[in-house]
mmCIF file of N, CA and C in Angstrom:
data_model
loop_
_atom_site.group_PDB
_atom_site.id
_atom_site.type_symbol
_atom_site.label_atom_id
_atom_site.label_comp_id
_atom_site.label_asym_id
_atom_site.label_seq_id
_atom_site.Cartn_x
_atom_site.Cartn_y
_atom_site.Cartn_z
ATOM 1 N N MET A 8 13.048 18.182 4.287
ATOM 2 C CA MET A 8 12.536 17.595 3.701
ATOM 3 C C MET A 8 12.342 18.576 2.588
ATOM 4 N N LYS A 9 11.904 17.938 1.588
ATOM 5 C CA LYS A 9 12.154 18.226 -0.120
ATOM 6 C C LYS A 9 11.752 19.662 0.301
ATOM 7 N N ARG A 10 10.305 19.415 0.651
ATOM 8 C CA ARG A 10 9.066 20.318 1.289
ATOM 9 C C ARG A 10 9.587 21.877 1.294
ATOM 10 N N HIS A 11 9.895 21.793 2.608
ATOM 11 C CA HIS A 11 10.426 22.599 3.872
ATOM 12 C C HIS A 11 11.782 23.511 2.291
ATOM 13 N N ARG A 12 12.392 22.442 2.477
ATOM 14 C CA ARG A 12 13.733 23.229 1.530
ATOM 15 C C ARG A 12 13.078 24.703 0.447
ATOM 16 N N ARG A 13 12.067 24.151 -0.543
ATOM 17 C CA ARG A 13 10.759 24.175 -1.881
ATOM 18 C C ARG A 13 10.565 25.428 -1.174
ATOM 19 N N GLY A 14 9.369 25.110 -0.296
ATOM 20 C CA GLY A 14 8.814 25.825 0.298
ATOM 21 C C GLY A 14 7.165 25.218 -0.528
ATOM 22 N N TYR A 15 6.996 24.156 -1.050
ATOM 23 C CA TYR A 15 6.128 23.996 -2.427
ATOM 24 C C TYR A 15 5.991 22.720 -2.578
ATOM 25 N N ASN A 16 5.771 21.553 -2.477
ATOM 26 C CA ASN A 16 5.864 20.326 -3.362
ATOM 27 C C ASN A 16 5.206 20.289 -5.142
ATOM 28 N N GLN A 17 5.938 19.915 -5.939
ATOM 29 C CA GLN A 17 5.395 20.558 -7.429
ATOM 30 C C GLN A 17 4.892 19.015 -7.886
ATOM 31 N N SER A 18 4.888 18.263 -6.769
ATOM 32 C CA SER A 18 3.928 16.983 -7.406
ATOM 33 C C SER A 18 2.100 17.841 -6.870
ATOM 34 N N GLU A 19 2.364 18.185 -6.011
ATOM 35 C CA GLU A 19 0.985 18.715 -5.514
ATOM 36 C C GLU A 19 0.476 19.754 -6.576
ATOM 37 N N GLU A 20 1.342 20.022 -6.971
ATOM 38 C CA GLU A 20 1.102 21.053 -7.977
ATOM 39 C C GLU A 20 0.081 21.167 -9.023
ATOM 40 N N PHE A 21 0.941 19.794 -8.848
ATOM 41 C CA PHE A 21 0.751 19.660 -10.864
ATOM 42 C C PHE A 21 -0.772 18.968 -10.336
ATOM 43 N N ALA A 22 -0.919 18.118 -9.411
ATOM 44 C CA ALA A 22 -2.367 17.529 -8.951
ATOM 45 C C ALA A 22 -3.689 18.308 -8.968
ATOM 46 N N LYS A 23 -2.873 19.697 -8.248
ATOM 47 C CA LYS A 23 -3.852 20.761 -8.182
ATOM 48 C C LYS A 23 -5.003 21.209 -9.450
ATOM 49 N N GLY A 24 -3.415 20.813 -10.340
ATOM 50 C CA GLY A 24 -3.847 21.892 -12.054
ATOM 51 C C GLY A 24 -4.511 20.327 -12.547
ATOM 52 N N LEU A 25 -4.024 19.611 -12.057
ATOM 53 C CA LEU A 25 -5.312 18.632 -12.993
ATOM 54 C C LEU A 25 -6.891 18.210 -12.518
ATOM 55 N N SER A 26 -6.660 18.703 -11.012
ATOM 56 C CA SER A 26 -7.925 18.784 -10.916
ATOM 57 C C SER A 26 -8.738 19.893 -10.838
ATOM 58 N N GLU A 27 -8.268 20.701 -11.792
ATOM 59 C CA GLU A 27 -9.229 21.896 -11.952
ATOM 60 C C GLU A 27 -9.634 21.557 -13.532
ATOM 61 N N LEU A 28 -8.333 20.852 -13.980
ATOM 62 C CA LEU A 28 -9.045 20.557 -15.427
ATOM 63 C C LEU A 28 -9.776 19.733 -16.085
ATOM 64 N N LEU A 29 -9.513 18.633 -15.358
ATOM 65 C CA LEU A 29 -10.448 17.617 -14.960
ATOM 66 C C LEU A 29 -12.049 17.200 -14.188
ATOM 67 N N HIS A 30 -11.978 18.571 -13.714
ATOM 68 C CA HIS A 30 -13.208 18.946 -12.711
ATOM 69 C C HIS A 30 -13.071 17.906 -12.175
ATOM 70 N N ILE A 31 -11.949 17.050 -11.386
ATOM 71 C CA ILE A 31 -11.984 15.679 -9.931
ATOM 72 C C ILE A 31 -11.704 16.417 -9.162
ATOM 73 N N PRO A 32 -12.288 15.898 -8.318
ATOM 74 C CA PRO A 32 -11.674 16.185 -6.676
ATOM 75 C C PRO A 32 -10.137 15.788 -6.369
ATOM 76 N N MET A 33 -9.236 16.360 -4.924
ATOM 77 C CA MET A 33 -8.562 15.870 -4.959
ATOM 78 C C MET A 33 -8.083 15.692 -3.816
ATOM 79 N N GLU A 34 -7.159 14.928 -3.007
ATOM 80 C CA GLU A 34 -7.074 14.604 -2.222
ATOM 81 C C GLU A 34 -6.066 13.999 -1.786
ATOM 82 N N LEU A 35 -5.052 14.700 -0.371
ATOM 83 C CA LEU A 35 -3.818 14.508 0.108
ATOM 84 C C LEU A 35 -4.583 13.470 1.095
ATOM 85 N N ASN A 36 -4.069 12.008 0.363
ATOM 86 C CA ASN A 36 -4.796 11.318 1.247
ATOM 87 C C ASN A 36 -3.649 10.229 1.823
ATOM 88 N N LEU A 37 -1.848 9.991 1.140
ATOM 89 C CA LEU A 37 -0.781 8.758 1.716
ATOM 90 C C LEU A 37 0.104 10.305 2.066
ATOM 91 N N LYS A 38 0.188 9.571 3.313
ATOM 92 C CA LYS A 38 1.383 10.633 3.937
ATOM 93 C C LYS A 38 2.960 9.297 3.887
ATOM 94 N N ARG A 39 4.505 9.980 3.954
ATOM 95 C CA ARG A 39 5.276 9.740 4.324
ATOM 96 C C ARG A 39 5.076 9.157 5.886
ATOM 97 N N VAL A 40 6.013 8.164 6.159
ATOM 98 C CA VAL A 40 5.925 7.765 7.336
ATOM 99 C C VAL A 40 7.624 7.044 8.019
ATOM 100 N N VAL A 41 8.096 7.153 7.019
ATOM 101 C CA VAL A 41 9.395 7.109 7.111
ATOM 102 C C VAL A 41 10.456 7.663 6.128
ATOM 103 N N LEU A 42 11.150 8.458 7.019
ATOM 104 C CA LEU A 42 12.479 9.276 6.398
ATOM 105 C C LEU A 42 13.136 7.783 5.680
ATOM 106 N N THR A 43 13.373 8.284 4.284
ATOM 107 C CA THR A 43 14.136 7.294 3.698
ATOM 108 C C THR A 43 15.962 8.336 2.832
ATOM 109 N N GLU A 44 17.267 8.043 3.221
ATOM 110 C CA GLU A 44 17.841 7.769 2.027
ATOM 111 C C GLU A 44 17.011 8.666 0.540
ATOM 112 N N THR A 45 18.440 9.321 -0.022
ATOM 113 C CA THR A 45 18.246 9.302 -1.380
ATOM 114 C C THR A 45 17.768 8.271 -2.087
ATOM 115 N N GLN A 46 17.550 8.329 -2.964
ATOM 116 C CA GLN A 46 17.447 7.250 -4.062
ATOM 117 C C GLN A 46 17.765 7.952 -5.349
ATOM 118 N N THR A 47 18.768 8.468 -4.899
ATOM 119 C CA THR A 47 19.628 9.216 -6.705
ATOM 120 C C THR A 47 20.823 8.106 -7.154
ATOM 121 N N LYS A 48 20.808 7.491 -6.145
ATOM 122 C CA LYS A 48 22.619 6.735 -6.636
ATOM 123 C C LYS A 48 21.871 5.330 -6.897
ATOM 124 N N LYS A 49 20.817 4.919 -6.243
ATOM 125 C CA LYS A 49 20.037 3.117 -5.998
ATOM 126 C C LYS A 49 20.049 2.316 -7.554
ATOM 127 N N SER A 50 20.064 0.890 -7.671
ATOM 128 C CA SER A 50 19.708 0.445 -8.015
ATOM 129 C C SER A 50 18.088 0.398 -7.977
ATOM 130 N N ARG A 51 17.125 -0.114 -9.533
ATOM 131 C CA ARG A 51 15.740 -0.462 -9.348
ATOM 132 C C ARG A 51 15.454 -1.254 -8.419
ATOM 133 N N LEU A 52 16.422 -2.700 -8.053
ATOM 134 C CA LEU A 52 15.508 -3.415 -6.218
ATOM 135 C C LEU A 52 15.616 -2.685 -5.473
ATOM 136 N N GLU A 53 17.294 -1.440 -5.428
ATOM 137 C CA GLU A 53 17.763 -1.059 -3.917
ATOM 138 C C GLU A 53 16.170 0.211 -3.929
ATOM 139 N N ARG A 54 16.176 1.188 -4.460
ATOM 140 C CA ARG A 54 14.683 1.823 -4.984
ATOM 141 C C ARG A 54 13.369 1.468 -4.081
ATOM 142 N N LEU A 55 13.071 0.352 -4.895
ATOM 143 C CA LEU A 55 12.133 -0.673 -4.760
ATOM 144 C C LEU A 55 11.995 -1.245 -2.636
ATOM 145 N N GLU A 56 13.074 -1.513 -2.211
ATOM 146 C CA GLU A 56 13.450 -1.771 -1.388
ATOM 147 C C GLU A 56 13.595 -0.422 -0.050
ATOM 148 N N ASN A 57 13.660 0.503 -0.951
ATOM 149 C CA ASN A 57 14.041 1.475 -0.276
ATOM 150 C C ASN A 57 13.064 2.459 0.613
ATOM 151 N N VAL A 58 11.780 2.492 -0.424
ATOM 152 C CA VAL A 58 10.153 2.926 -0.509
ATOM 153 C C VAL A 58 9.398 1.868 -0.126
ATOM 154 N N ASP A 59 9.742 0.292 0.213
ATOM 155 C CA ASP A 59 9.316 -0.094 0.471
ATOM 156 C C ASP A 59 8.456 -0.191 2.185
ATOM 157 N N HIS A 60 7.121 0.165 2.303
ATOM 158 C CA HIS A 60 6.522 0.505 3.704
ATOM 159 C C HIS A 60 6.902 1.750 4.636
ATOM 160 N N VAL A 61 7.006 2.755 4.083
ATOM 161 C CA VAL A 61 7.202 3.993 4.395
ATOM 162 C C VAL A 61 5.772 5.007 3.885
ATOM 163 N N PHE A 62 5.043 4.868 3.398
ATOM 164 C CA PHE A 62 3.886 5.172 2.478
ATOM 165 C C PHE A 62 2.582 4.522 3.548
ATOM 166 N N GLU A 63 1.603 5.466 4.450
ATOM 167 C CA GLU A 63 0.607 4.851 4.842
ATOM 168 C C GLU A 63 -0.796 6.145 4.341
ATOM 169 N N LEU A 64 -1.817 5.272 4.755
ATOM 170 C CA LEU A 64 -2.852 5.899 4.272
ATOM 171 C C LEU A 64 -3.565 7.270 5.302
ATOM 172 N N ILE A 65 -3.739 8.438 4.726
ATOM 173 C CA ILE A 65 -4.679 9.156 6.362
ATOM 174 C C ILE A 65 -5.646 8.850 6.491
ATOM 175 N N ASN A 66 -6.929 8.781 5.699
ATOM 176 C CA ASN A 66 -8.000 7.901 5.650
ATOM 177 C C ASN A 66 -8.265 7.172 4.858
ATOM 178 N N PRO A 67 -7.954 5.641 5.466
ATOM 179 C CA PRO A 67 -8.254 4.116 4.706
ATOM 180 C C PRO A 67 -9.846 4.109 4.083
ATOM 181 N N ALA A 68 -10.707 4.317 4.686
ATOM 182 C CA ALA A 68 -11.771 4.549 4.055
ATOM 183 C C ALA A 68 -12.199 5.157 3.376
ATOM 184 N N ARG A 69 -11.476 6.153 2.828
ATOM 185 C CA ARG A 69 -12.008 7.447 1.635
ATOM 186 C C ARG A 69 -11.962 6.863 0.887
ATOM 187 N N ILE A 70 -10.804 5.478 0.235
ATOM 188 C CA ILE A 70 -10.578 5.263 -0.915
ATOM 189 C C ILE A 70 -11.155 3.798 -1.845
ATOM 190 N N VAL A 71 -11.754 2.716 -0.398
ATOM 191 C CA VAL A 71 -12.509 2.037 -0.725
ATOM 192 C C VAL A 71 -13.446 1.768 -1.563
ATOM 193 N N ARG A 72 -12.836 1.284 -3.077
ATOM 194 C CA ARG A 72 -14.209 0.828 -3.880
ATOM 195 C C ARG A 72 -13.418 2.393 -4.649
ATOM 196 N N LYS A 73 -12.744 3.068 -4.730
ATOM 197 C CA LYS A 73 -13.083 4.200 -5.319
ATOM 198 C C LYS A 73 -12.232 3.764 -6.585
ATOM 199 N N ASN A 74 -11.774 4.953 -7.759
ATOM 200 C CA ASN A 74 -10.890 5.200 -8.549
ATOM 201 C C ASN A 74 -9.632 5.707 -8.168
ATOM 202 N N SER A 75 -8.229 5.737 -8.449
ATOM 203 C CA SER A 75 -7.602 6.586 -7.708
ATOM 204 C C SER A 75 -6.340 7.348 -8.930
ATOM 205 N N LEU A 76 -5.732 8.512 -8.790
ATOM 206 C CA LEU A 76 -4.660 9.081 -9.536
ATOM 207 C C LEU A 76 -3.713 9.262 -8.373
ATOM 208 N N LEU A 77 -2.606 8.668 -8.345
ATOM 209 C CA LEU A 77 -1.327 8.602 -7.653
ATOM 210 C C LEU A 77 -0.652 9.673 -9.464
ATOM 211 N N VAL A 78 -0.110 10.850 -8.595
ATOM 212 C CA VAL A 78 0.573 11.740 -9.267
ATOM 213 C C VAL A 78 2.178 12.118 -9.121
ATOM 214 N N ASP A 79 2.921 12.602 -10.116
ATOM 215 C CA ASP A 79 4.077 12.624 -9.511
ATOM 216 C C ASP A 79 4.448 13.484 -10.254
ATOM 217 N N ASP A 80 6.180 14.127 -10.298
ATOM 218 C CA ASP A 80 6.226 14.635 -11.050
ATOM 219 C C ASP A 80 7.323 13.987 -12.078
ATOM 220 N N VAL A 81 8.448 13.262 -11.518
ATOM 221 C CA VAL A 81 9.311 13.119 -12.178
ATOM 222 C C VAL A 81 9.072 11.181 -12.225
ATOM 223 N N MET A 82 8.811 10.376 -12.858
ATOM 224 C CA MET A 82 9.219 8.534 -12.906
ATOM 225 C C MET A 82 10.205 8.585 -13.602
ATOM 226 N N THR A 83 11.346 7.758 -12.009
ATOM 227 C CA THR A 83 12.430 7.259 -12.552
ATOM 228 C C THR A 83 12.178 5.728 -12.991
ATOM 229 N N THR A 84 11.694 5.345 -11.789
ATOM 230 C CA THR A 84 12.464 3.278 -11.998
ATOM 231 C C THR A 84 10.152 3.118 -11.361
ATOM 232 N N GLY A 85 9.684 4.304 -10.460
ATOM 233 C CA GLY A 85 8.598 4.064 -10.523
ATOM 234 C C GLY A 85 8.097 3.827 -9.205
ATOM 235 N N ALA A 86 9.583 3.126 -8.394
ATOM 236 C CA ALA A 86 9.395 2.466 -7.632
ATOM 237 C C ALA A 86 8.642 3.357 -5.685
ATOM 238 N N THR A 87 8.778 4.609 -6.609
ATOM 239 C CA THR A 87 7.689 5.416 -4.974
ATOM 240 C C THR A 87 6.016 5.214 -5.612
ATOM 241 N N LEU A 88 5.887 4.773 -6.745
ATOM 242 C CA LEU A 88 4.500 5.133 -7.905
ATOM 243 C C LEU A 88 4.399 4.241 -6.803
ATOM 244 N N CYS A 89 4.989 2.921 -7.710
ATOM 245 C CA CYS A 89 4.512 1.697 -7.025
ATOM 246 C C CYS A 89 4.436 1.214 -5.153
ATOM 247 N N SER A 90 5.258 2.058 -4.772
ATOM 248 C CA SER A 90 4.767 2.204 -3.150
ATOM 249 C C SER A 90 3.479 1.961 -3.367
ATOM 250 N N CYS A 91 3.090 3.016 -3.683
ATOM 251 C CA CYS A 91 2.327 4.447 -3.133
ATOM 252 C C CYS A 91 1.109 3.198 -3.738
ATOM 253 N N ALA A 92 0.663 3.049 -4.730
ATOM 254 C CA ALA A 92 0.310 2.221 -5.550
ATOM 255 C C ALA A 92 -0.653 0.958 -4.378
ATOM 256 N N ASN A 93 0.647 0.548 -3.903
ATOM 257 C CA ASN A 93 0.751 -0.996 -3.212
ATOM 258 C C ASN A 93 -0.162 -0.467 -2.221
ATOM 259 N N VAL A 94 -0.289 0.363 -1.238
ATOM 260 C CA VAL A 94 -0.967 1.046 -0.529
ATOM 261 C C VAL A 94 -1.585 0.956 -0.632
ATOM 262 N N LEU A 95 -2.874 1.617 -1.503
ATOM 263 C CA LEU A 95 -4.171 2.300 -2.068
ATOM 264 C C LEU A 95 -4.710 1.117 -2.214
ATOM 265 N N LEU A 96 -4.069 -0.103 -3.292
ATOM 266 C CA LEU A 96 -4.527 -1.527 -3.101
ATOM 267 C C LEU A 96 -4.927 -1.955 -2.342
ATOM 268 N N ALA A 97 -4.104 -2.454 -1.663
ATOM 269 C CA ALA A 97 -4.252 -2.995 -0.140
ATOM 270 C C ALA A 97 -5.255 -2.886 0.842
ATOM 271 N N ASN A 98 -5.820 -1.843 0.837
ATOM 272 C CA ASN A 98 -6.311 -0.556 1.610
ATOM 273 C C ASN A 98 -8.472 -0.855 0.582
ATOM 274 N N HIS A 99 -7.723 -1.493 -0.218
ATOM 275 C CA HIS A 99 -8.916 -1.864 -1.469
ATOM 276 C C HIS A 99 -9.281 -0.607 -2.258
ATOM 277 N N ALA A 100 -8.409 0.001 -3.061
ATOM 278 C CA ALA A 100 -8.973 0.809 -3.824
ATOM 279 C C ALA A 100 -9.205 0.188 -5.086
ATOM 280 N N LYS A 101 -10.782 0.776 -5.948
ATOM 281 C CA LYS A 101 -10.768 -0.351 -7.050
ATOM 282 C C LYS A 101 -9.715 -0.085 -8.049
ATOM 283 N N ASN A 102 -9.167 1.161 -8.668
ATOM 284 C CA ASN A 102 -8.191 1.113 -9.122
ATOM 285 C C ASN A 102 -7.265 1.893 -9.424
ATOM 286 N N VAL A 103 -6.349 2.342 -9.414
ATOM 287 C CA VAL A 103 -5.204 3.503 -9.083
ATOM 288 C C VAL A 103 -4.725 3.716 -10.940
ATOM 289 N N ASP A 104 -4.887 4.557 -10.847
ATOM 290 C CA ASP A 104 -4.214 4.897 -12.337
ATOM 291 C C ASP A 104 -2.612 5.938 -11.508
ATOM 292 N N LEU A 105 -2.218 6.374 -12.678
ATOM 293 C CA LEU A 105 -1.035 7.244 -12.997
ATOM 294 C C LEU A 105 -0.653 8.464 -13.551
ATOM 295 N N ALA A 106 -0.718 9.607 -13.316
ATOM 296 C CA ALA A 106 0.041 10.027 -14.007
ATOM 297 C C ALA A 106 1.895 10.909 -13.579
ATOM 298 N N CYS A 107 2.010 11.060 -14.476
ATOM 299 C CA CYS A 107 3.509 12.133 -14.239
ATOM 300 C C CYS A 107 4.025 12.886 -15.423
ATOM 301 N N ILE A 108 4.477 13.995 -14.938
ATOM 302 C CA ILE A 108 5.079 15.035 -16.120
ATOM 303 C C ILE A 108 6.036 14.401 -16.861
ATOM 304 N N ALA A 109 7.258 13.355 -15.901
ATOM 305 C CA ALA A 109 8.595 13.320 -16.936
ATOM 306 C C ALA A 109 8.608 12.383 -16.220
ATOM 307 N N ALA A 110 9.677 10.914 -18.389
ATOM 308 C CA ALA A 110 10.072 10.174 -16.989
ATOM 309 C C ALA A 110 10.955 9.897 -17.570
ATOM 310 N N GLY A 111 11.965 9.491 -16.754
ATOM 311 C CA GLY A 111 14.013 9.143 -17.256
ATOM 312 C C GLY A 111 14.064 8.177 -16.793
ATOM 313 N N GLY A 112 15.558 7.996 -16.382
ATOM 314 C CA GLY A 112 16.014 6.623 -16.355
ATOM 315 C C GLY A 112 15.690 4.786 -17.409
ATOM 316 N N LYS A 113 15.880 4.344 -16.141
ATOM 317 C CA LYS A 113 15.522 2.933 -17.240
ATOM 318 C C LYS A 113 13.948 2.440 -16.776
ATOM 319 N N ILE A 114 12.601 2.625 -17.203
ATOM 320 C CA ILE A 114 11.140 1.883 -17.027
ATOM 321 C C ILE A 114 11.611 0.264 -16.702
#
């Protein structure tokens, strides 16, 4: 996994900074349960299919009727963020907002 290779997760570091700056708690509650192949050479539709049903909540009760902020370093097509947001909304999150450092590709 990328985190193991790098020794850190850049999106998690971004989230920590936002949490401190905005004085809001940060909770890591999503986990990848299926390892997928790289998205780099896939179309938008292929990316959406590649990450469908690969994330789940660690503690679903923590997000019920609460606002959630998903943080990512780079949004290309938005497939991963969409998949994560769908998990949160399916588990009764009140709202899901997104924060990204950069966007690239065709959105």
